[in-house]
CSV table of C-alpha atoms in Angstrom, one decimal:
chain,number,residue,atom,x,y,z
A,226,MET,CA,61.7,39.5,30.5
A,227,ALA,CA,62.2,35.9,29.4
A,228,LEU,CA,60.4,36.5,26.1
A,229,LEU,CA,62.5,39.5,25.3
A,230,SER,CA,65.8,38.3,26.7
A,231,ASP,CA,67.3,37.2,23.4
A,232,VAL,CA,66.4,40.3,21.5
A,233,PRO,CA,69.8,42.0,22.1
A,234,GLN,CA,71.4,39.0,20.4
A,235,TRP,CA,69.3,39.5,17.4
A,236,VAL,CA,70.1,43.2,17.4
A,237,ARG,CA,73.8,42.3,17.3
A,238,ARG,CA,73.2,39.9,14.5
A,239,VAL,CA,71.7,42.6,12.2
A,240,SER,CA,73.9,45.5,13.3
A,241,GLU,CA,77.4,44.1,13.8
A,242,ALA,CA,77.6,41.3,11.2
A,243,GLU,CA,80.3,41.6,8.6
A,244,PRO,CA,79.2,41.5,4.9
A,245,ALA,CA,80.5,37.9,4.6
A,246,GLN,CA,78.1,36.9,7.4
A,247,ILE,CA,75.1,38.3,5.5
A,248,GLU,CA,75.7,38.0,1.8
A,249,PRO,CA,74.7,34.8,-0.1
A,250,ARG,CA,77.5,32.3,-0.5
A,251,SER,CA,78.7,31.1,-3.8
A,252,GLY,CA,76.5,28.4,-5.1
A,253,SER,CA,73.6,29.2,-2.9
A,254,SER,CA,70.0,29.5,-4.1
A,255,LEU,CA,69.9,33.1,-2.8
A,256,LEU,CA,72.8,34.1,-4.9
A,257,GLY,CA,71.1,32.6,-7.9
A,258,ASP,CA,68.0,34.6,-7.1
A,259,ASP,CA,70.0,37.8,-6.9
A,260,ARG,CA,71.5,37.1,-10.4
A,261,TRP,CA,68.0,36.8,-11.8
A,262,SER,CA,66.6,39.8,-10.0
A,263,GLY,CA,69.5,42.1,-10.8
A,264,LYS,CA,69.3,45.5,-9.1
A,265,PHE,CA,66.2,44.4,-7.2
A,266,SER,CA,68.2,42.0,-5.0
A,267,VAL,CA,66.2,39.3,-3.3
A,268,SER,CA,68.7,38.9,-0.5
A,269,GLY,CA,68.8,42.7,0.0
A,270,ALA,CA,65.0,42.9,0.4
A,271,ALA,CA,64.9,40.0,2.7
A,272,TRP,CA,67.6,41.3,5.0
A,273,ASN,CA,66.0,44.8,5.0
A,274,HIS,CA,62.8,43.2,6.3
A,275,ILE,CA,64.7,41.2,8.9
A,276,THR,CA,66.4,44.3,10.1
A,277,ALA,CA,63.2,46.2,10.3
A,278,ALA,CA,61.5,43.4,12.3
A,279,VAL,CA,64.4,43.2,14.8
A,280,ASP,CA,64.6,46.9,15.1
A,281,HIS,CA,60.9,47.2,16.1
A,282,LEU,CA,61.2,44.2,18.5
A,283,SER,CA,64.2,46.0,20.1
A,284,THR,CA,62.1,49.2,20.4
A,285,LEU,CA,59.3,47.1,22.0
A,286,ARG,CA,61.8,45.8,24.6
A,287,ALA,CA,63.1,49.2,25.3
A,288,ALA,CA,59.6,50.7,25.7
A,289,THR,CA,58.5,47.8,27.9
A,290,VAL,CA,61.4,46.9,30.2
A,291,GLY,CA,64.1,49.5,29.4
A,292,CYS,CA,67.6,48.2,29.1
A,293,GLY,CA,66.7,45.2,31.4
A,294,GLU,CA,70.0,45.4,33.3
A,295,HIS,CA,69.0,47.1,36.5
A,296,GLU,CA,68.2,45.4,39.8
A,297,THR,CA,64.8,47.1,40.0
A,298,LEU,CA,62.7,46.9,36.9
A,299,THR,CA,59.7,49.0,36.0
A,300,PHE,CA,57.4,47.5,33.4
A,301,SER,CA,55.7,50.0,31.1
A,302,LEU,CA,52.4,48.6,29.6
A,303,HIS,CA,50.3,50.5,27.1
A,304,ILE,CA,46.9,49.8,25.6
A,305,SER,CA,47.9,50.3,21.9
A,306,GLY,CA,51.5,51.4,21.5
A,307,GLN,CA,53.2,48.0,22.0
A,308,PHE,CA,50.8,46.3,19.6
A,309,THR,CA,51.7,48.9,17.0
A,310,LEU,CA,55.3,47.9,17.2
A,311,LEU,CA,54.3,44.3,17.0
A,312,ARG,CA,52.4,44.9,13.9
A,313,ALA,CA,55.6,46.0,12.2
A,314,VAL,CA,57.4,42.9,13.6
A,315,ILE,CA,54.8,40.6,12.2
A,316,GLU,CA,54.6,42.3,8.8
A,317,ASN,CA,58.3,42.4,8.2
A,318,ALA,CA,59.0,38.9,9.4
A,319,ALA,CA,56.1,37.6,7.4
A,320,ALA,CA,57.4,39.4,4.2
A,321,VAL,CA,60.7,37.4,4.5
A,322,LEU,CA,58.9,34.1,4.9
A,323,TRP,CA,56.5,34.9,2.0
A,324,LEU,CA,59.4,36.0,-0.2
A,325,LEU,CA,61.8,33.1,0.4
A,326,ALA,CA,59.4,30.2,1.0
A,327,PRO,CA,58.7,29.1,-2.6
A,328,ILE,CA,60.9,26.3,-3.9
A,329,PRO,CA,61.0,27.4,-7.6
A,330,ARG,CA,63.4,30.3,-8.2
A,331,GLY,CA,60.9,31.9,-10.5
A,332,ASP,CA,58.3,32.2,-7.8
A,333,ARG,CA,60.8,33.9,-5.4
A,334,VAL,CA,62.0,36.3,-8.0
A,335,LEU,CA,58.4,37.1,-9.1
A,336,ARG,CA,57.5,37.9,-5.5
A,337,ARG,CA,60.6,40.2,-5.3
A,338,LEU,CA,59.4,42.0,-8.4
A,339,GLN,CA,56.0,42.5,-6.9
A,340,LEU,CA,57.5,44.0,-3.8
A,341,ALA,CA,59.6,46.3,-6.0
A,342,ALA,CA,56.5,47.4,-8.0
A,343,ASN,CA,54.7,48.3,-4.8
A,344,ASP,CA,57.8,50.2,-3.6
A,345,ILE,CA,58.1,52.1,-6.8
A,346,ARG,CA,54.5,53.2,-6.7
A,347,SER,CA,54.7,54.3,-3.1
A,348,ASN,CA,57.9,56.2,-3.9
A,349,GLU,CA,56.5,57.9,-7.0
A,350,ALA,CA,53.4,59.0,-5.0
A,351,VAL,CA,55.6,60.8,-2.5
A,352,ARG,CA,57.7,62.3,-5.3
A,353,ALA,CA,54.5,63.7,-6.9
A,354,LEU,CA,53.4,65.3,-3.7
A,355,THR,CA,56.7,66.9,-3.0
A,356,ASN,CA,57.3,67.9,-6.6
A,357,SER,CA,60.6,66.1,-6.8
A,358,PRO,CA,60.6,63.9,-9.9
A,359,GLY,CA,63.4,61.4,-10.4
A,360,ARG,CA,65.6,60.7,-13.4
A,361,LYS,CA,63.1,58.1,-14.6
A,362,THR,CA,59.4,58.1,-14.7
A,363,LYS,CA,57.2,55.6,-12.9
A,364,GLU,CA,56.5,53.7,-16.1
A,365,GLN,CA,60.2,53.6,-16.9
A,366,ARG,CA,61.0,52.1,-13.5
A,367,LEU,CA,58.2,49.6,-13.9
A,368,ASP,CA,59.4,48.7,-17.3
A,369,GLU,CA,62.7,47.5,-15.7
A,370,LEU,CA,60.6,45.0,-13.7
A,371,ARG,CA,58.8,43.9,-16.8
A,372,ALA,CA,62.1,43.3,-18.6
A,373,ILE,CA,63.4,41.1,-15.8
A,374,ALA,CA,60.2,39.1,-15.7
A,375,ILE,CA,60.2,38.6,-19.5
A,376,ALA,CA,63.9,37.6,-19.5
A,377,HIS,CA,63.2,34.7,-17.1
A,378,GLY,CA,59.9,33.6,-18.5
A,379,LEU,CA,57.8,35.2,-15.8
A,380,ASP,CA,54.5,36.9,-16.4
A,381,PRO,CA,55.2,40.6,-16.6
A,382,LYS,CA,51.6,41.5,-15.6
A,383,SER,CA,51.9,39.4,-12.4
A,384,ALA,CA,55.2,40.9,-11.7
A,385,LEU,CA,53.6,44.3,-11.2
A,386,GLN,CA,50.7,43.1,-8.9
A,387,ALA,CA,51.3,44.2,-5.4
A,388,PRO,CA,50.5,41.5,-2.8
A,389,SER,CA,48.2,42.2,0.1
A,390,TYR,CA,49.7,42.1,3.6
A,391,GLU,CA,46.9,39.8,4.7
A,392,LYS,CA,48.1,37.2,2.1
A,393,ILE,CA,51.7,37.7,3.1
A,394,VAL,CA,50.8,37.2,6.8
A,395,ARG,CA,48.6,34.3,6.1
A,396,THR,CA,51.3,32.5,4.1
A,397,ALA,CA,53.9,33.1,6.8
A,398,GLY,CA,51.6,31.9,9.6
A,399,GLU,CA,50.8,28.8,7.6
A,400,ALA,CA,54.5,28.0,7.1
A,401,THR,CA,55.2,28.3,10.9
A,402,GLY,CA,53.8,27.1,14.2
A,403,VAL,CA,51.8,30.3,14.5
A,404,GLY,CA,49.1,29.1,12.1
A,405,ALA,CA,47.5,31.0,9.2
A,406,ASP,CA,44.3,32.2,11.0
A,407,LEU,CA,45.9,33.2,14.2
A,408,ALA,CA,48.6,35.1,12.4
A,409,VAL,CA,46.0,37.1,10.5
A,410,VAL,CA,43.9,37.7,13.7
A,411,LEU,CA,46.9,39.0,15.6
A,412,TRP,CA,48.0,41.2,12.7
A,413,ARG,CA,44.6,42.6,12.2
A,414,SER,CA,44.3,43.3,15.9
A,415,CYS,CA,47.6,45.1,15.9
A,416,SER,CA,46.7,47.1,12.8
A,417,GLY,CA,43.3,48.0,14.3
A,418,LEU,CA,44.9,49.4,17.4
A,419,ALA,CA,47.5,51.3,15.3
A,420,HIS,CA,44.7,53.0,13.4
A,421,GLY,CA,42.5,53.6,16.4
A,422,ASP,CA,39.7,51.4,15.0
A,423,VAL,CA,36.8,51.2,17.4
A,424,TRP,CA,36.4,47.4,17.1
A,425,ALA,CA,40.1,46.8,18.1
A,426,SER,CA,40.1,49.5,20.7
A,427,LEU,CA,37.2,47.6,22.4
A,428,ALA,CA,38.1,44.0,21.6
A,429,VAL,CA,41.8,43.8,22.5
A,430,PRO,CA,42.3,45.8,25.8
A,431,ALA,CA,41.1,44.5,29.1
A,432,ARG,CA,37.9,46.3,30.0
A,433,GLU,CA,35.7,46.9,32.9
A,434,GLY,CA,32.1,48.1,32.7
A,435,LEU,CA,31.4,51.3,34.7
A,436,ALA,CA,28.1,52.9,35.6
A,437,MET,CA,26.4,54.3,32.5
A,438,ALA,CA,26.2,58.1,32.6
A,439,THR,CA,23.9,58.1,29.5
A,440,ALA,CA,21.2,55.5,28.9
A,441,GLY,CA,22.2,53.0,26.2
A,442,MET,CA,25.8,54.1,26.0
A,443,ALA,CA,28.5,51.9,27.5
A,444,ASN,CA,31.0,53.5,29.8
A,445,LEU,CA,34.2,51.4,29.9
A,446,HIS,CA,37.5,51.5,31.8
A,447,LEU,CA,40.2,50.1,29.4
A,448,SER,CA,43.6,48.8,30.6
A,449,PRO,CA,46.5,46.9,29.0
A,450,ASN,CA,45.8,43.3,28.1
A,451,VAL,CA,48.9,41.5,29.2
A,452,GLU,CA,47.8,38.0,28.0
A,453,ALA,CA,47.2,39.4,24.5
A,454,LEU,CA,50.5,41.2,24.6
A,455,LEU,CA,52.4,38.0,25.6
A,456,CYS,CA,50.6,36.0,22.9
A,457,THR,CA,51.5,38.5,20.2
A,458,ILE,CA,55.1,38.7,21.3
A,459,VAL,CA,55.4,34.9,21.1
A,460,ALA,CA,53.9,34.8,17.6
A,461,GLY,CA,56.1,37.7,16.4
A,462,LYS,CA,59.2,36.1,17.8
A,463,ILE,CA,58.3,32.8,16.1
A,464,LEU,CA,58.0,34.6,12.7
A,465,VAL,CA,61.3,36.5,13.2
A,466,ARG,CA,63.1,33.3,14.2
A,467,GLU,CA,61.8,31.4,11.3
A,468,ALA,CA,62.5,34.3,8.9
A,469,MET,CA,66.1,34.4,10.0
A,470,ALA,CA,66.5,30.7,9.7
A,471,LEU,CA,65.0,30.6,6.2
A,472,TYR,CA,67.4,33.4,5.2
A,473,GLU,CA,70.3,31.4,6.5
A,474,GLN,CA,69.1,28.3,4.7
A,475,ARG,CA,68.7,30.2,1.3
A,476,ARG,CA,72.1,31.9,1.6
A,477,ASP,CA,73.9,28.7,2.4
A,478,VAL,CA,75.1,26.2,-0.1
A,479,PRO,CA,72.8,23.2,-0.3
A,480,CYS,CA,74.2,19.7,0.2
A,481,LEU,CA,73.3,18.0,-3.0
A,482,VAL,CA,75.0,14.7,-2.3
A,483,ALA,CA,74.3,12.6,0.8
A,484,PRO,CA,77.4,11.7,2.8
A,485,VAL,CA,78.6,8.2,2.2
A,486,ARG,CA,78.3,6.0,5.3
A,487,ARG,CA,81.1,3.5,5.5
A,488,SER,CA,80.7,0.3,7.5
A,489,PRO,CA,83.6,-0.5,9.8
A,490,LYS,CA,85.9,-3.3,8.7
A,491,VAL,CA,85.4,-6.6,10.3
A,492,GLY,CA,87.5,-6.9,13.4
A,493,ALA,CA,87.9,-3.1,13.7
A,494,SER,CA,87.3,-1.9,17.2
């Protein structure tokens, strides 16, 4: 309950904020990024990932403790389902940190174009399967990304290379108190449970060995691993908190001049 108590506040932040509380301020680095990236807004992508992370975290809270406002609480614990939600929390928060972390604007815009290229390819794959082509072909849409990259002296080939989520998660973990290796371990564990991978299905849950019905074949009783769940919630929240803080930092106007400190006049009280 303590770990999830501030989630409603985050939900209000992403669902009730006025545009002026979200959009980049005049003179901010994020506004400059958006001017470079054009229709592929850096701020829009980052805020979308923040919203997705918070939404999944809110779903996790609802699935675990309900609304959390009753005198009697029933905790619902599952072997895999909650980790599947946390996978989405980690991936989306990590995407924000990966996108906005670089100091040079060119690097941030290049990463935004890479996300857009991956999005275009995924969208076009669905369009092909549903026989619903758009007004532009896939190559025409990718050409728009190439044009933005060339206009700002960025490598158009690199702009179309989709980043791996392991790299994104590792970068985000390294930039926060989670740590690169732990972030990847938690993310891989959540992904393994989401896919029903045998290794994750055996490694993550709490397990108790039962009598073997067949020689040489383990017979296990699996149950929710509360410690692993708490650890992953903590890590996910750190990533979300840092992602929101970095977004606010990028959308704000940097202070370029240090304030002048004036010494008090002699004799002043």
